[in-house]
GROMACS .gro file of C-alpha atoms in nm:
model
  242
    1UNK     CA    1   0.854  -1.067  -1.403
    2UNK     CA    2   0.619  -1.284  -1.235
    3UNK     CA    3   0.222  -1.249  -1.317
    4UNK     CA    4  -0.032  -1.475  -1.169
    5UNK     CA    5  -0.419  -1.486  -1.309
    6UNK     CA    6  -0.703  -1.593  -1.143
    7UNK     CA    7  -0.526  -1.909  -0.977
    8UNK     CA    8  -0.680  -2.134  -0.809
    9UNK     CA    9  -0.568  -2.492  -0.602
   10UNK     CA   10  -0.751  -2.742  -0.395
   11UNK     CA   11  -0.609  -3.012  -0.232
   12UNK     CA   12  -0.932  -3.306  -0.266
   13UNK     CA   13  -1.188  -3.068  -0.085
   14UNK     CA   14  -0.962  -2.826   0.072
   15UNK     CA   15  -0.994  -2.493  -0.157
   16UNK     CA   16  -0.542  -2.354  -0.094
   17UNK     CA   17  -0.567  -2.064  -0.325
   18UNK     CA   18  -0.841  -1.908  -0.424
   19UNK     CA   19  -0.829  -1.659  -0.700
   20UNK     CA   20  -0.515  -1.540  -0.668
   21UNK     CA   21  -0.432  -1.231  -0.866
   22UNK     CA   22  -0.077  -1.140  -0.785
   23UNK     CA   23   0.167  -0.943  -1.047
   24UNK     CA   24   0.579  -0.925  -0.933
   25UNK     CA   25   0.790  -0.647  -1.086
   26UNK     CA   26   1.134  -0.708  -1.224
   27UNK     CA   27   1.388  -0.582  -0.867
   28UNK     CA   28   1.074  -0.612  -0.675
   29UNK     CA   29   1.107  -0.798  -0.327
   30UNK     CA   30   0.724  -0.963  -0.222
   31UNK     CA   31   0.745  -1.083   0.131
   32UNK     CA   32   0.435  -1.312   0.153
   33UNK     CA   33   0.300  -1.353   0.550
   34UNK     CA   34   0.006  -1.500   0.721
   35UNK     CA   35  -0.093  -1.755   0.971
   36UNK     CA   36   0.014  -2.168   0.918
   37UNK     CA   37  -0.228  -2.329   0.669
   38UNK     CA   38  -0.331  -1.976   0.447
   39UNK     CA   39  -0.161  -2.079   0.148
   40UNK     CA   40   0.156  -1.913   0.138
   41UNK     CA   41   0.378  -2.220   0.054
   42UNK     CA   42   0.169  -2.360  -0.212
   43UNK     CA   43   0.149  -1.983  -0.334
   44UNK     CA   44   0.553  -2.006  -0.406
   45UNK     CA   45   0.540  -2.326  -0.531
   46UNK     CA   46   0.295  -2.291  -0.787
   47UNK     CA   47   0.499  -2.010  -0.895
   48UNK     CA   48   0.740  -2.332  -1.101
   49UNK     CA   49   0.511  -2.594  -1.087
   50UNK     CA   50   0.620  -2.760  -0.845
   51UNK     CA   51   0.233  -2.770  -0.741
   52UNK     CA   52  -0.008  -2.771  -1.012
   53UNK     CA   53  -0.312  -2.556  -1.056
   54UNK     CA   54  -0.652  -2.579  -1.110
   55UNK     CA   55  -0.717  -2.263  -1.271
   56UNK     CA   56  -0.593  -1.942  -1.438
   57UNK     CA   57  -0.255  -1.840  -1.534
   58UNK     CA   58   0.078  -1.801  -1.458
   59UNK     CA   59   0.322  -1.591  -1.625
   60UNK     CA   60   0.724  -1.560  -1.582
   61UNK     CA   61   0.906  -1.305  -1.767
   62UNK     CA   62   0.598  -1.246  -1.988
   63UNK     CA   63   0.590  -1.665  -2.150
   64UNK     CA   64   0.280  -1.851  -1.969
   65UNK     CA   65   0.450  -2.166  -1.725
   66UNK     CA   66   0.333  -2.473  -1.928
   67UNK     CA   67   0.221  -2.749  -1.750
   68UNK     CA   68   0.489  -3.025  -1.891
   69UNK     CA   69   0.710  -3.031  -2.140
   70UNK     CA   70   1.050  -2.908  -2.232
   71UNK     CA   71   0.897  -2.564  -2.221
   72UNK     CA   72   0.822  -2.589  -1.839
   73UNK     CA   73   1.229  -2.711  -1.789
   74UNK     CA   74   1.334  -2.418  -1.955
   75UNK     CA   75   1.158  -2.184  -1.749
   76UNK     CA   76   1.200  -2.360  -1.416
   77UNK     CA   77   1.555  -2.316  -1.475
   78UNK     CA   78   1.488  -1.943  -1.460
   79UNK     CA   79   1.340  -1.983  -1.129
   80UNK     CA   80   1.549  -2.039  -0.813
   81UNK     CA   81   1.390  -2.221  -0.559
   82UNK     CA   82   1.528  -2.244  -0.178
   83UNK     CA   83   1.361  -2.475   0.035
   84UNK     CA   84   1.286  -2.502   0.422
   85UNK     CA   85   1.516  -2.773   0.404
   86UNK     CA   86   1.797  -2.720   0.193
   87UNK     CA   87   1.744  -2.977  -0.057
   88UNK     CA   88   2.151  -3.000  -0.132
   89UNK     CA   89   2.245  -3.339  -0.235
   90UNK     CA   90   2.449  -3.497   0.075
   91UNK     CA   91   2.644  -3.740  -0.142
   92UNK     CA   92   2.820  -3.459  -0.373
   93UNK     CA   93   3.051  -3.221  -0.231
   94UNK     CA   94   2.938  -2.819  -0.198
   95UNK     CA   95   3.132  -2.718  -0.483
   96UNK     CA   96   2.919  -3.084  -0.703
   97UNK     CA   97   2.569  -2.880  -0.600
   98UNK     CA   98   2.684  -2.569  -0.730
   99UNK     CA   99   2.822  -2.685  -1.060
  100UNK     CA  100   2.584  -2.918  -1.143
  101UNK     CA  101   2.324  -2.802  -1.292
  102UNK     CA  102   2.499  -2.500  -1.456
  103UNK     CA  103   2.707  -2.755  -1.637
  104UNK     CA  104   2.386  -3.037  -1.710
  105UNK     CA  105   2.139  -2.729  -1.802
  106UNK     CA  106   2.322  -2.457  -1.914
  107UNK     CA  107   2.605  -2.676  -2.068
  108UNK     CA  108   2.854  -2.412  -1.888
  109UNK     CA  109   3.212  -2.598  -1.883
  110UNK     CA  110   3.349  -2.740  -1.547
  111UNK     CA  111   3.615  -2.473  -1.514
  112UNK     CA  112   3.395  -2.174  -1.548
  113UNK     CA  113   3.090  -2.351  -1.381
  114UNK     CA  114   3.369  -2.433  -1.109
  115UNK     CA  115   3.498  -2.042  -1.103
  116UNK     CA  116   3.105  -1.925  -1.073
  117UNK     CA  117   3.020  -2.126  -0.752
  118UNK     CA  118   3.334  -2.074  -0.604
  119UNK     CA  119   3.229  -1.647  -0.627
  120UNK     CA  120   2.883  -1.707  -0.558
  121UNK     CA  121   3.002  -1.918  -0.208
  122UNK     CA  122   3.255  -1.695  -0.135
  123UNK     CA  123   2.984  -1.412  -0.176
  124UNK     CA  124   2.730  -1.614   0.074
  125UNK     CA  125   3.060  -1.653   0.325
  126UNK     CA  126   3.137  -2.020   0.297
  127UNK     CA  127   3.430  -2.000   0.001
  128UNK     CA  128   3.617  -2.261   0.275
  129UNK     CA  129   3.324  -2.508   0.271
  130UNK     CA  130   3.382  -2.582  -0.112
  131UNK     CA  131   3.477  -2.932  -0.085
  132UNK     CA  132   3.332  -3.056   0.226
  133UNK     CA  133   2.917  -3.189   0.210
  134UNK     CA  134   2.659  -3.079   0.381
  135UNK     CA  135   2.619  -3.313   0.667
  136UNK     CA  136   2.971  -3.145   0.743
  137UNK     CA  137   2.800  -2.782   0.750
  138UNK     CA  138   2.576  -2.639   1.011
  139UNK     CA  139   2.188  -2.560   0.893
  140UNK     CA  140   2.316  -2.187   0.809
  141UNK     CA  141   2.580  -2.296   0.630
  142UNK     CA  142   2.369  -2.529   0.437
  143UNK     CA  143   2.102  -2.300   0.372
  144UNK     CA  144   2.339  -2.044   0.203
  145UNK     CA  145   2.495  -2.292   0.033
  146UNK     CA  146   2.168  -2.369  -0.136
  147UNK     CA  147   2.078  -1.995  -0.192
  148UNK     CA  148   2.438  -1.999  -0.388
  149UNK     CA  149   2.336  -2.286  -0.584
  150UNK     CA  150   2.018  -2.121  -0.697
  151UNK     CA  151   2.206  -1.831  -0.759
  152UNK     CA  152   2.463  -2.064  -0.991
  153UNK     CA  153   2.159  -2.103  -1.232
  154UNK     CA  154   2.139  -1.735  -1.292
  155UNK     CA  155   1.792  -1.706  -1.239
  156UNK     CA  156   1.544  -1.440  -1.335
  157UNK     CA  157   1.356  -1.478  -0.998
  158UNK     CA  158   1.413  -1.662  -0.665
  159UNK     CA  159   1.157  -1.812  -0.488
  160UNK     CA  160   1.192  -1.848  -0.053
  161UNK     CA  161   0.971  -2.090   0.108
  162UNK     CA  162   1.057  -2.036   0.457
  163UNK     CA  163   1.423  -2.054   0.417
  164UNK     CA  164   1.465  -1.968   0.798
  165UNK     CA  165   1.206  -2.211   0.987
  166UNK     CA  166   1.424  -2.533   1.043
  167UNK     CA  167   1.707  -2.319   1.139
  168UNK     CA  168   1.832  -2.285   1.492
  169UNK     CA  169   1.783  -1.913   1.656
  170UNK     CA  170   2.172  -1.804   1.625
  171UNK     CA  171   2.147  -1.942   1.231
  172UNK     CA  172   1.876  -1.736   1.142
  173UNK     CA  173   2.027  -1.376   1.059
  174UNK     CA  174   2.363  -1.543   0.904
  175UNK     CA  175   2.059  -1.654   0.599
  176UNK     CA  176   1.864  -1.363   0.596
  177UNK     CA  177   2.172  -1.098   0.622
  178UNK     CA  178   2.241  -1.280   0.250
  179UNK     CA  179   1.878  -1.240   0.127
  180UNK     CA  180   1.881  -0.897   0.233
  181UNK     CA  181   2.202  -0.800   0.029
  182UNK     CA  182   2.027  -1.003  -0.285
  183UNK     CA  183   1.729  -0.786  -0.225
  184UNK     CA  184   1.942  -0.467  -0.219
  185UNK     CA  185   2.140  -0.557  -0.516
  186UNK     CA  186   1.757  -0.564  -0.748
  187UNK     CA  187   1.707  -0.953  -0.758
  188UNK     CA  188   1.345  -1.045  -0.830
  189UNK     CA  189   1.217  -1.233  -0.483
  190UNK     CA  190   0.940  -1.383  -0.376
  191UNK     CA  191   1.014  -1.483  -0.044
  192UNK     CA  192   0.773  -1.697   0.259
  193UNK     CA  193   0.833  -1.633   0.601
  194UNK     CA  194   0.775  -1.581   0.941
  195UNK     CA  195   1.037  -1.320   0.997
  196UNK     CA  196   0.857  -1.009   1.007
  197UNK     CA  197   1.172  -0.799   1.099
  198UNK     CA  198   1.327  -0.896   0.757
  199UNK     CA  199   0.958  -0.816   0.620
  200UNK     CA  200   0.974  -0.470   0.741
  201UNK     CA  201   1.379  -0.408   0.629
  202UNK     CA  202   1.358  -0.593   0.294
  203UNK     CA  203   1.015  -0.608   0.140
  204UNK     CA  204   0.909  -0.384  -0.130
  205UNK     CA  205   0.571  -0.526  -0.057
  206UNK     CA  206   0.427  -0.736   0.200
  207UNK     CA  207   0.145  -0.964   0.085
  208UNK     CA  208  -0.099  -1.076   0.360
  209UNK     CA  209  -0.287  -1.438   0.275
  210UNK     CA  210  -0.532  -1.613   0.460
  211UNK     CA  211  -0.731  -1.914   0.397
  212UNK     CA  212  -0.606  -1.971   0.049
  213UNK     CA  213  -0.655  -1.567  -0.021
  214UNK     CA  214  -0.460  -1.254  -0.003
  215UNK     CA  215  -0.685  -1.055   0.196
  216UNK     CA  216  -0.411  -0.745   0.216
  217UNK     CA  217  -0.086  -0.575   0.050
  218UNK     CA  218   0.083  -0.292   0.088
  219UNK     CA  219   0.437  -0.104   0.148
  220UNK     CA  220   0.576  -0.280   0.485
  221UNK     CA  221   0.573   0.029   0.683
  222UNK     CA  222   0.206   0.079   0.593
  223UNK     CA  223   0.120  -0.262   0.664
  224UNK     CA  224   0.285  -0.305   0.980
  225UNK     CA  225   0.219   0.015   1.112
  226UNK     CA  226  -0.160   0.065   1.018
  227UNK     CA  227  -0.312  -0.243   0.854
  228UNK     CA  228  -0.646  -0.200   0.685
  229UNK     CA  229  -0.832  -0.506   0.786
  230UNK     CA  230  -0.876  -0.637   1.133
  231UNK     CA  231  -0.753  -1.057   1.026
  232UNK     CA  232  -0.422  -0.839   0.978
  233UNK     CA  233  -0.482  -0.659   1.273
  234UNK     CA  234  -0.531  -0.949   1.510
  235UNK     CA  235  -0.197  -1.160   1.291
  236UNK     CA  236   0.019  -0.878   1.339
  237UNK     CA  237  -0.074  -0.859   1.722
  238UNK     CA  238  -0.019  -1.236   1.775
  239UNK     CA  239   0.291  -1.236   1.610
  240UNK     CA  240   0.453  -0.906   1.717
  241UNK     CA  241   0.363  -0.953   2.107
  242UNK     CA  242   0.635  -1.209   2.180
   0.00000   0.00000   0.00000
């Protein structure tokens, strides 16, 4: 579903990913994990453009991602993307985010597009939060109100850049309980984080990165439980001792 070739990324002098071979199956869940600063980020958003690269090749769904064009629109909208941040537009009710670009980009009719989102928010637990906006929502709430609105798009693959970090503590499994049921239903994920629990319940693989390189993968159990190279070593024991 997702294939990338030999990319690479700098930022001026800063070298982000370097080489990065990485293919995704369709129903495959990649959990990508490291230390702040190795790349993971600009890994998922190169993944629709939404960084450009200096080199190699990216594949979705077996078409190479152009770098403009109407070609590149058409497979972005094959792509979900949640952010850290929720990205929902505060001056259009829930039910507005969801429909919108189902009815601009897939030219879907209001009724149906309107029938969708209110499954898909009903599905993510928030059917009553339909026509209120998101500064009326807590960060949970708002967060699986944008996974629904990916989701609206039907997409082929969704893309998680750290959908949990600006969450509060008590937020946290509300958004990653629904990413977990996504995983187990077969969607195609790609998914950033910090969370290593949901790592270990929900990854079909977990990729390690570190400075701009993915230094380790492998089954989460075999990762977590006896990684191969001692930067994972030392990660895992930073991160697993608190």
């Amino acid at each position: 579903m997702v294939s990338l070739k030999g990319v690479d990324k700098h930022f001026g002098a800063l070298h982000v990913l370097r080489n990065i071979d990485l293919t995704v199956m369709a129903g495959e869940v990649i959990v990508v994990v490291g230390p702040s600063g190795s790349g993971k980020s600009t890994l998922c958003r190169t993944i629709n453009r939404l960084e450009t690269i200096d080199g190699g090749e990216i594949h979705i769904d077996g078409r190479t991602l152009p770098a403009e064009g109407p070609g590149l629109a058409e497979l972005r909208s094959d792509v979900g993307m949640v952010f850290q941040s929720f990205n929902l537009f505060a001056h259009r009710t829930i039910l507005d985010n969801l429909t919108l670009a189902p009815m601009k980009v897939r030219k879907i009719n209001r009724k149906d597009a309107e029938t969708e989102a209110m499954r898909l928010l009903e599905r993510v637990g928030i059917g009553q939060k339909a026509h209120a906006y998101p500064a009326e929502l807590s960060g949970g709430q708002q967060q699986r109100a944008a996974i629904a609105r990916a989701l609206a798009m039907n997409p082929k693959v969704m893309l998680f850049d750290e959908p949990t970090s600006a969450l509060d503590p008590e937020m946290v499994n509300e958004v990653l309980n629904v990413m977990t049921s996504l995983a187990a239903e077969g969607m195609t994920m790609v998914v950033v984080t910090h969370e290593m629990g949901f790592a270990r319940r929900a990854a079909d693989r977990v990729i390690f990165m570190d400075q701009g390189a993915i230094v380790e993968q492998d089954a989460p159990d075999a990762f977590f439980d006896s990684p191969k190279t001692e930067r994972a070593r030392s990660f895992l024991a930073s991160v697993l001792s608190h």
